[in-house]
Amino acid sequence: MDLGLTGRTVIVTGASGGIGREIARGFAAEGADVVLTYHRSQEGAERLAKEIDGRSLVAPYALDDDGSAQGLVETVLEWSGRVDVLVNNAVHWGAAEPEPDLPFEAVSDERWQKMIRANVEGTLRLSRAVVPPMRERGWGRMVHISSSIAVDGMPGGEYYGAAKAALHGFSRSAAFGLGKAGDILSNVVMPGFTRTETNIEMVEQAGGHYSALAPIGRLLDAAEVAGAVVYLGSAANTGITGQAIKVTGGA
């Protein structure tokens, strides 16, 4: 199937590791020009740029920096003159990842507020910044990477789940506003616990539990999640918009 991505410019935030790496690889394999953003791991993003086929740009981006989104879009427009696809994959954990044993009411105000603000405001800020060039061309795709935690829940995931759930409401309404401006679609993808290059230790510890919850009896790997993201962000997707889609192996 021709996904109609050749020559299109795709921004993948958080592309230096985890699922983001495979999303970037997937778009590049379809002939897209891929912008690989990073927050801390510039080395990882530059290494990925050398690994993938095709044209790519490595650029810094920080969810918690108010000016970062506009700066990124300006850099991309100078580089390619267009923004066709945005994949909001970057995540801001705050001080650390969720702590299952810490009651959510014991989390400091600074920590939970930073997580909510960075993840929600940062993602919406970048989404707003890419819309003008999409409206100008009358074509665009936005895919927001959420988490099954947003609908299934997890001890310690209260604030992360809240931040990700906010993307669902935004994307649903944005689909209506954008659809009137042309072929511009917005969707959410919810991965479950996914096998990546960066979570091998976690997979060894907890993979069996999550595999048992899936009808297929195993974890998905990052490339399988990326396949769904690439399709939703492609020209082959002509009618799926405003949806929040689980990619969890059925769990």
mmCIF file of C-alpha atoms in Angstrom:
data_model
loop_
_atom_site.group_PDB
_atom_site.id
_atom_site.type_symbol
_atom_site.label_atom_id
_atom_site.label_comp_id
_atom_site.label_asym_id
_atom_site.label_seq_id
_atom_site.Cartn_x
_atom_site.Cartn_y
_atom_site.Cartn_z
ATOM 1 C CA MET A 1 0.000 0.000 0.000
ATOM 2 C CA ASP A 2 1.272 3.450 -0.943
ATOM 3 C CA LEU A 3 0.813 5.597 2.157
ATOM 4 C CA GLY A 4 1.346 8.841 0.262
ATOM 5 C CA LEU A 5 4.116 10.074 2.545
ATOM 6 C CA THR A 6 6.913 10.601 0.034
ATOM 7 C CA GLY A 7 8.264 14.121 0.366
ATOM 8 C CA ARG A 8 5.988 15.068 3.245
ATOM 9 C CA THR A 9 7.523 16.621 6.353
ATOM 10 C CA VAL A 10 6.829 14.803 9.601
ATOM 11 C CA ILE A 11 7.696 16.059 13.090
ATOM 12 C CA VAL A 12 8.175 13.308 15.664
ATOM 13 C CA THR A 13 8.719 14.658 19.159
ATOM 14 C CA GLY A 14 10.674 12.543 21.609
ATOM 15 C CA ALA A 15 12.276 10.667 18.729
ATOM 16 C CA SER A 16 15.533 9.835 20.480
ATOM 17 C CA GLY A 17 14.265 6.750 22.311
ATOM 18 C CA GLY A 18 11.479 4.272 23.019
ATOM 19 C CA ILE A 19 8.455 4.197 20.723
ATOM 20 C CA GLY A 20 9.473 7.517 19.160
ATOM 21 C CA ARG A 21 12.502 5.935 17.482
ATOM 22 C CA GLU A 22 10.348 3.368 15.710
ATOM 23 C CA ILE A 23 7.765 5.958 14.709
ATOM 24 C CA ALA A 24 10.516 8.026 13.088
ATOM 25 C CA ARG A 25 11.921 4.948 11.358
ATOM 26 C CA GLY A 26 8.466 4.042 10.090
ATOM 27 C CA PHE A 27 7.822 7.424 8.504
ATOM 28 C CA ALA A 28 11.316 7.534 6.999
ATOM 29 C CA ALA A 29 10.790 4.095 5.447
ATOM 30 C CA GLU A 30 7.741 5.518 3.652
ATOM 31 C CA GLY A 31 9.792 8.308 2.077
ATOM 32 C CA ALA A 32 8.930 11.135 4.455
ATOM 33 C CA ASP A 33 11.336 13.869 5.525
ATOM 34 C CA VAL A 34 11.485 13.364 9.277
ATOM 35 C CA VAL A 35 12.216 15.908 11.996
ATOM 36 C CA LEU A 36 13.674 14.128 15.026
ATOM 37 C CA THR A 37 13.257 16.162 18.185
ATOM 38 C CA TYR A 38 15.038 15.521 21.442
ATOM 39 C CA HIS A 39 15.109 17.060 24.901
ATOM 40 C CA ARG A 40 18.200 15.589 26.530
ATOM 41 C CA SER A 41 19.556 12.951 24.176
ATOM 42 C CA GLN A 42 20.911 14.859 21.207
ATOM 43 C CA GLU A 43 23.380 12.037 20.663
ATOM 44 C CA GLY A 44 20.559 9.506 20.416
ATOM 45 C CA ALA A 45 18.664 11.624 17.891
ATOM 46 C CA GLU A 46 21.770 12.178 15.768
ATOM 47 C CA ARG A 47 22.543 8.457 15.829
ATOM 48 C CA LEU A 48 19.005 7.706 14.655
ATOM 49 C CA ALA A 49 19.331 10.263 11.858
ATOM 50 C CA LYS A 50 22.341 8.325 10.556
ATOM 51 C CA GLU A 51 20.493 5.011 10.790
ATOM 52 C CA ILE A 52 17.314 5.883 8.916
ATOM 53 C CA ASP A 53 17.014 6.178 5.157
ATOM 54 C CA GLY A 54 16.111 9.516 3.655
ATOM 55 C CA ARG A 55 16.216 13.145 4.688
ATOM 56 C CA SER A 56 16.070 14.072 8.356
ATOM 57 C CA LEU A 57 16.591 17.005 10.684
ATOM 58 C CA VAL A 58 17.621 16.815 14.345
ATOM 59 C CA ALA A 59 16.161 19.616 16.467
ATOM 60 C CA PRO A 60 15.769 20.391 20.196
ATOM 61 C CA TYR A 61 12.305 20.633 21.713
ATOM 62 C CA ALA A 62 11.137 20.882 25.330
ATOM 63 C CA LEU A 63 7.545 20.475 26.448
ATOM 64 C CA ASP A 64 8.086 22.742 29.438
ATOM 65 C CA ASP A 65 9.611 25.622 27.461
ATOM 66 C CA ASP A 66 6.980 28.132 26.318
ATOM 67 C CA GLY A 67 8.996 29.274 23.305
ATOM 68 C CA SER A 68 10.202 25.876 22.171
ATOM 69 C CA ALA A 69 7.192 24.958 20.027
ATOM 70 C CA GLN A 70 7.204 28.072 17.891
ATOM 71 C CA GLY A 71 10.973 27.916 17.533
ATOM 72 C CA LEU A 72 10.761 24.318 16.355
ATOM 73 C CA VAL A 73 8.108 25.048 13.750
ATOM 74 C CA GLU A 74 10.049 28.033 12.415
ATOM 75 C CA THR A 75 13.157 25.837 12.108
ATOM 76 C CA VAL A 76 11.209 23.157 10.253
ATOM 77 C CA LEU A 77 9.621 25.644 7.857
ATOM 78 C CA GLU A 78 13.045 27.068 7.065
ATOM 79 C CA TRP A 79 14.301 23.529 6.419
ATOM 80 C CA SER A 80 11.485 22.165 4.272
ATOM 81 C CA GLY A 81 8.917 24.903 3.790
ATOM 82 C CA ARG A 82 6.084 22.720 5.120
ATOM 83 C CA VAL A 83 4.701 20.760 8.054
ATOM 84 C CA ASP A 84 2.443 17.893 7.015
ATOM 85 C CA VAL A 85 2.361 15.589 10.022
ATOM 86 C CA LEU A 86 2.863 16.098 13.746
ATOM 87 C CA VAL A 87 3.337 13.161 16.092
ATOM 88 C CA ASN A 88 3.112 14.364 19.688
ATOM 89 C CA ASN A 89 5.143 11.613 21.310
ATOM 90 C CA ALA A 90 7.337 13.478 23.819
ATOM 91 C CA VAL A 91 6.504 13.108 27.507
ATOM 92 C CA HIS A 92 7.586 15.043 30.576
ATOM 93 C CA TRP A 93 7.737 12.882 33.711
ATOM 94 C CA GLY A 94 8.698 15.600 36.156
ATOM 95 C CA ALA A 95 11.029 14.431 38.924
ATOM 96 C CA ALA A 96 10.625 10.744 38.087
ATOM 97 C CA GLU A 97 8.307 8.154 36.576
ATOM 98 C CA PRO A 98 5.092 7.112 38.406
ATOM 99 C CA GLU A 99 5.616 5.614 41.868
ATOM 100 C CA PRO A 100 2.951 2.940 42.509
ATOM 101 C CA ASP A 101 3.577 2.949 46.272
ATOM 102 C CA LEU A 102 3.258 6.713 46.731
ATOM 103 C CA PRO A 103 -0.339 7.878 47.403
ATOM 104 C CA PHE A 104 -1.317 10.484 44.835
ATOM 105 C CA GLU A 105 -2.325 12.942 47.552
ATOM 106 C CA ALA A 106 1.241 12.775 48.894
ATOM 107 C CA VAL A 107 2.792 13.948 45.627
ATOM 108 C CA SER A 108 4.051 17.502 45.979
ATOM 109 C CA ASP A 109 2.097 20.291 44.306
ATOM 110 C CA GLU A 110 5.184 21.312 42.369
ATOM 111 C CA ARG A 111 5.641 17.853 40.937
ATOM 112 C CA TRP A 112 2.085 17.068 39.845
ATOM 113 C CA GLN A 113 1.456 20.555 38.531
ATOM 114 C CA LYS A 114 4.658 20.449 36.488
ATOM 115 C CA MET A 115 3.653 17.091 34.984
ATOM 116 C CA ILE A 116 0.166 18.276 34.054
ATOM 117 C CA ARG A 117 1.275 21.636 32.690
ATOM 118 C CA ALA A 118 4.236 20.373 30.668
ATOM 119 C CA ASN A 119 2.415 17.460 29.074
ATOM 120 C CA VAL A 120 -0.875 19.201 28.380
ATOM 121 C CA GLU A 121 0.223 22.748 27.637
ATOM 122 C CA GLY A 122 3.380 21.702 25.814
ATOM 123 C CA THR A 123 1.532 19.324 23.506
ATOM 124 C CA LEU A 124 -1.285 21.777 22.797
ATOM 125 C CA ARG A 125 1.204 24.591 22.195
ATOM 126 C CA LEU A 126 2.995 22.620 19.491
ATOM 127 C CA SER A 127 -0.300 21.479 17.972
ATOM 128 C CA ARG A 128 -1.382 25.119 17.693
ATOM 129 C CA ALA A 129 1.934 26.055 16.089
ATOM 130 C CA VAL A 130 1.721 23.488 13.268
ATOM 131 C CA VAL A 131 -1.880 24.209 12.312
ATOM 132 C CA PRO A 132 -1.313 27.405 10.224
ATOM 133 C CA PRO A 133 0.922 25.667 7.627
ATOM 134 C CA MET A 134 -1.490 22.719 7.540
ATOM 135 C CA ARG A 135 -4.464 25.022 6.947
ATOM 136 C CA GLU A 136 -2.512 26.845 4.258
ATOM 137 C CA ARG A 137 -1.997 23.612 2.318
ATOM 138 C CA GLY A 138 -5.388 22.164 3.213
ATOM 139 C CA TRP A 139 -3.764 18.921 4.361
ATOM 140 C CA GLY A 140 -2.356 17.639 7.611
ATOM 141 C CA ARG A 141 -2.290 14.865 10.169
ATOM 142 C CA MET A 142 -1.845 15.023 13.936
ATOM 143 C CA VAL A 143 -1.320 11.874 16.004
ATOM 144 C CA HIS A 144 -1.103 12.298 19.762
ATOM 145 C CA ILE A 145 0.531 9.473 21.701
ATOM 146 C CA SER A 146 -1.427 8.831 24.870
ATOM 147 C CA SER A 147 -1.400 5.731 27.070
ATOM 148 C CA SER A 148 -3.815 2.983 28.039
ATOM 149 C CA ILE A 149 -3.365 4.346 31.575
ATOM 150 C CA ALA A 150 -5.691 7.201 30.553
ATOM 151 C CA VAL A 151 -8.627 4.782 30.352
ATOM 152 C CA ASP A 152 -7.514 1.699 32.308
ATOM 153 C CA GLY A 153 -5.789 3.427 35.228
ATOM 154 C CA MET A 154 -2.731 2.398 37.235
ATOM 155 C CA PRO A 155 -1.626 3.023 40.830
ATOM 156 C CA GLY A 156 0.817 5.913 40.704
ATOM 157 C CA GLY A 157 -0.431 7.007 37.292
ATOM 158 C CA GLU A 158 -3.078 9.477 38.451
ATOM 159 C CA TYR A 159 -1.450 12.637 37.135
ATOM 160 C CA TYR A 160 0.159 11.068 34.090
ATOM 161 C CA GLY A 161 -3.213 9.540 33.225
ATOM 162 C CA ALA A 162 -4.920 12.901 33.694
ATOM 163 C CA ALA A 163 -2.435 14.605 31.383
ATOM 164 C CA LYS A 164 -2.839 11.968 28.691
ATOM 165 C CA ALA A 165 -6.631 11.917 28.989
ATOM 166 C CA ALA A 166 -6.611 15.646 28.272
ATOM 167 C CA LEU A 167 -5.250 14.868 24.801
ATOM 168 C CA HIS A 168 -8.340 12.808 24.054
ATOM 169 C CA GLY A 169 -10.674 15.734 24.652
ATOM 170 C CA PHE A 170 -8.469 18.126 22.716
ATOM 171 C CA SER A 171 -8.038 15.829 19.721
ATOM 172 C CA ARG A 172 -11.744 15.020 19.478
ATOM 173 C CA SER A 173 -12.770 18.669 19.296
ATOM 174 C CA ALA A 174 -9.775 19.624 17.138
ATOM 175 C CA ALA A 175 -10.886 17.044 14.576
ATOM 176 C CA PHE A 176 -14.088 19.026 14.056
ATOM 177 C CA GLY A 177 -12.330 22.389 13.839
ATOM 178 C CA LEU A 178 -9.629 21.135 11.494
ATOM 179 C CA GLY A 179 -11.853 19.005 9.281
ATOM 180 C CA LYS A 180 -13.626 22.107 8.036
ATOM 181 C CA ALA A 181 -10.320 23.516 6.781
ATOM 182 C CA GLY A 182 -9.479 20.648 4.435
ATOM 183 C CA ASP A 183 -8.090 17.140 4.670
ATOM 184 C CA ILE A 184 -6.719 17.610 8.197
ATOM 185 C CA LEU A 185 -7.178 14.772 10.679
ATOM 186 C CA SER A 186 -6.426 14.402 14.396
ATOM 187 C CA ASN A 187 -6.276 11.145 16.334
ATOM 188 C CA VAL A 188 -4.949 9.655 19.563
ATOM 189 C CA VAL A 189 -3.035 6.380 19.848
ATOM 190 C CA MET A 190 -2.965 4.618 23.218
ATOM 191 C CA PRO A 191 -0.130 2.101 23.540
ATOM 192 C CA GLY A 192 -0.095 -0.298 26.445
ATOM 193 C CA PHE A 193 3.038 -1.636 28.100
ATOM 194 C CA THR A 194 5.268 -1.937 25.047
ATOM 195 C CA ARG A 195 8.634 -3.591 24.485
ATOM 196 C CA THR A 196 11.220 -0.976 23.438
ATOM 197 C CA GLU A 197 14.978 -0.646 23.206
ATOM 198 C CA THR A 198 15.019 1.341 26.440
ATOM 199 C CA ASN A 199 12.817 -0.666 28.839
ATOM 200 C CA ILE A 200 14.355 -4.129 28.717
ATOM 201 C CA GLU A 201 14.690 -4.332 32.509
ATOM 202 C CA MET A 202 11.046 -3.349 33.049
ATOM 203 C CA VAL A 203 9.919 -5.931 30.495
ATOM 204 C CA GLU A 204 11.826 -8.635 32.336
ATOM 205 C CA GLN A 205 10.223 -7.626 35.634
ATOM 206 C CA ALA A 206 6.614 -6.990 34.602
ATOM 207 C CA GLY A 207 6.225 -8.257 31.043
ATOM 208 C CA GLY A 208 4.634 -11.539 32.080
ATOM 209 C CA HIS A 209 1.829 -9.784 33.951
ATOM 210 C CA TYR A 210 0.892 -7.561 31.012
ATOM 211 C CA SER A 211 1.293 -10.332 28.440
ATOM 212 C CA ALA A 212 -1.287 -12.384 30.337
ATOM 213 C CA LEU A 213 -3.838 -9.558 29.934
ATOM 214 C CA ALA A 214 -3.588 -9.546 26.135
ATOM 215 C CA PRO A 215 -5.595 -11.927 23.914
ATOM 216 C CA ILE A 216 -2.479 -12.476 21.808
ATOM 217 C CA GLY A 217 -0.542 -13.468 24.939
ATOM 218 C CA ARG A 218 2.443 -11.195 24.425
ATOM 219 C CA LEU A 219 3.602 -7.597 24.538
ATOM 220 C CA LEU A 220 3.688 -5.535 21.389
ATOM 221 C CA ASP A 221 7.033 -4.155 20.389
ATOM 222 C CA ALA A 222 7.578 -0.509 19.499
ATOM 223 C CA ALA A 223 7.574 -1.145 15.748
ATOM 224 C CA GLU A 224 4.062 -2.600 15.947
ATOM 225 C CA VAL A 225 2.776 0.508 17.703
ATOM 226 C CA ALA A 226 4.631 2.669 15.189
ATOM 227 C CA GLY A 227 2.851 0.955 12.309
ATOM 228 C CA ALA A 228 -0.514 2.201 13.545
ATOM 229 C CA VAL A 229 0.842 5.716 14.080
ATOM 230 C CA VAL A 230 2.335 5.875 10.593
ATOM 231 C CA TYR A 231 -0.921 4.763 9.002
ATOM 232 C CA LEU A 232 -2.995 7.321 10.913
ATOM 233 C CA GLY A 233 -0.492 10.007 9.917
ATOM 234 C CA SER A 234 -0.533 9.076 6.255
ATOM 235 C CA ALA A 235 -2.510 9.998 3.172
ATOM 236 C CA ALA A 236 -3.850 6.434 3.120
ATOM 237 C CA ASN A 237 -5.890 7.376 6.173
ATOM 238 C CA THR A 238 -8.739 9.312 4.622
ATOM 239 C CA GLY A 239 -11.520 8.891 7.168
ATOM 240 C CA ILE A 240 -10.261 8.106 10.660
ATOM 241 C CA THR A 241 -10.314 11.257 12.766
ATOM 242 C CA GLY A 242 -11.316 12.299 16.257
ATOM 243 C CA GLN A 243 -10.638 8.795 17.544
ATOM 244 C CA ALA A 244 -8.665 7.395 20.482
ATOM 245 C CA ILE A 245 -7.346 4.022 19.395
ATOM 246 C CA LYS A 246 -5.821 1.394 21.665
ATOM 247 C CA VAL A 247 -2.774 -0.405 20.266
ATOM 248 C CA THR A 248 -2.195 -2.918 23.042
ATOM 249 C CA GLY A 249 -2.510 -6.377 21.546
ATOM 250 C CA GLY A 250 -6.124 -6.367 22.723
ATOM 251 C CA ALA A 251 -5.382 -5.849 26.418
#
